[in-house]
């Protein structure tokens, strides 16, 4: 209760601080409503090998930082590389294409969240 009475001049929440989250949420909602936009191979990866799908998403989220993905997932970098090879062998993803990376990142994030809600 005492924390509620502490005056503050700082805003608790600003639009600028949540803008990226709102934009990502809107994109994910749109993607969820448009299954024809889903890449079948990515959907299959999410369903059949979620650990590799999460690893691939981690790679996309970190800007291809294998060491950071390993740290975040609690596995050895060699395991990350193995999962990435397995994931990339099952999907057709050109990691040098920014549009392909973005599309895959959004679908992986949406698909993995949806899959975790179903469990």
Coordinates of C-alpha atoms in Angstrom, one line a residue:
X1 CA 0.0 0.0 0.0
X2 CA 2.9 2.4 0.8
X3 CA 4.1 2.0 -2.8
X4 CA 0.9 3.4 -4.1
X5 CA 1.3 6.6 -2.1
X6 CA 4.8 7.4 -3.5
X7 CA 4.5 10.3 -5.9
X8 CA 6.3 10.1 -9.2
X9 CA 6.8 12.4 -12.1
X10 CA 7.6 9.5 -14.4
X11 CA 4.8 8.1 -16.5
X12 CA 4.0 4.5 -15.7
X13 CA 3.5 3.6 -19.3
X14 CA 4.0 5.5 -22.5
X15 CA 2.8 4.7 -26.0
X16 CA 6.3 4.9 -27.3
X17 CA 7.4 2.2 -24.9
X18 CA 4.7 -0.2 -26.0
X19 CA 4.5 0.6 -29.7
X20 CA 6.7 -2.3 -30.9
X21 CA 4.6 -4.7 -28.9
X22 CA 1.4 -3.3 -30.3
X23 CA 2.7 -3.5 -33.9
X24 CA 3.9 -7.0 -33.4
X25 CA 0.6 -8.0 -31.8
X26 CA -1.4 -6.6 -34.7
X27 CA 0.8 -8.4 -37.3
X28 CA 0.5 -11.7 -35.4
X29 CA -3.3 -11.2 -35.2
X30 CA -3.5 -10.6 -38.9
X31 CA -1.4 -13.6 -39.7
X32 CA -3.6 -15.7 -37.4
X33 CA -6.6 -14.7 -39.4
X34 CA -5.0 -15.3 -42.8
X35 CA -3.9 -19.0 -42.8
X36 CA -3.3 -18.8 -46.5
X37 CA -0.3 -16.6 -45.7
X38 CA 1.3 -19.3 -43.6
X39 CA 4.4 -21.1 -44.9
X40 CA 3.5 -24.8 -44.8
X41 CA 7.1 -25.9 -44.2
X42 CA 7.4 -23.6 -41.2
X43 CA 4.0 -24.8 -39.9
X44 CA 5.2 -28.4 -40.2
X45 CA 8.5 -27.5 -38.4
X46 CA 6.5 -25.9 -35.5
X47 CA 4.3 -29.0 -35.2
X48 CA 7.0 -31.7 -35.6
X49 CA 10.1 -30.1 -34.1
X50 CA 9.2 -27.2 -31.8
X51 CA 12.7 -27.1 -30.2
X52 CA 14.3 -26.5 -33.6
X53 CA 11.6 -24.0 -34.4
X54 CA 12.3 -22.1 -31.2
X55 CA 16.0 -22.2 -31.9
X56 CA 15.4 -20.8 -35.4
X57 CA 13.2 -18.1 -33.9
X58 CA 16.0 -17.3 -31.4
X59 CA 18.5 -17.0 -34.2
X60 CA 16.2 -14.5 -36.0
X61 CA 15.4 -12.6 -32.8
X62 CA 19.1 -12.2 -31.9
X63 CA 20.4 -11.2 -35.3
X64 CA 22.1 -14.6 -35.8
X65 CA 23.9 -14.6 -32.5
X66 CA 24.4 -18.4 -31.8
X67 CA 26.1 -17.8 -28.5
X68 CA 23.2 -15.7 -27.2
X69 CA 20.6 -18.3 -28.4
X70 CA 22.6 -21.0 -26.6
X71 CA 22.6 -18.9 -23.4
X72 CA 18.9 -18.1 -23.7
X73 CA 17.9 -21.7 -24.3
X74 CA 20.3 -23.3 -21.9
X75 CA 22.0 -25.5 -24.5
X76 CA 25.5 -25.7 -25.9
X77 CA 26.3 -23.7 -29.0
X78 CA 26.9 -26.9 -30.9
X79 CA 23.3 -28.0 -30.0
X80 CA 22.1 -24.7 -31.4
X81 CA 24.0 -25.2 -34.6
X82 CA 22.7 -28.8 -34.9
X83 CA 19.1 -27.6 -34.4
X84 CA 19.5 -24.8 -36.9
X85 CA 20.9 -27.2 -39.5
X86 CA 17.9 -29.5 -38.9
X87 CA 15.4 -26.6 -39.1
X88 CA 16.9 -25.1 -42.2
X89 CA 17.1 -28.4 -43.9
X90 CA 13.3 -28.8 -43.5
X91 CA 12.3 -25.2 -44.6
X92 CA 13.1 -23.1 -47.6
X93 CA 14.4 -20.0 -45.9
X94 CA 17.0 -17.6 -47.4
X95 CA 18.5 -16.1 -44.3
X96 CA 20.1 -13.4 -46.5
X97 CA 16.7 -12.1 -47.5
X98 CA 15.3 -9.6 -45.0
X99 CA 11.7 -10.1 -46.1
X100 CA 12.0 -13.9 -45.8
X101 CA 13.6 -13.5 -42.3
X102 CA 10.8 -11.2 -41.2
X103 CA 8.0 -13.4 -42.6
X104 CA 9.6 -16.5 -40.9
X105 CA 10.1 -14.7 -37.6
X106 CA 6.5 -13.5 -37.4
X107 CA 5.1 -16.9 -38.4
X108 CA 7.4 -18.8 -35.9
X109 CA 6.5 -16.4 -33.1
X110 CA 2.8 -16.7 -33.9
X111 CA 2.9 -20.4 -34.4
X112 CA 4.9 -21.3 -31.3
X113 CA 2.6 -19.1 -29.2
X114 CA -0.5 -20.7 -30.6
X115 CA 1.0 -24.2 -30.1
X116 CA 1.9 -23.5 -26.5
X117 CA -1.7 -22.3 -25.8
X118 CA -3.1 -25.5 -27.2
X119 CA -1.1 -27.6 -24.8

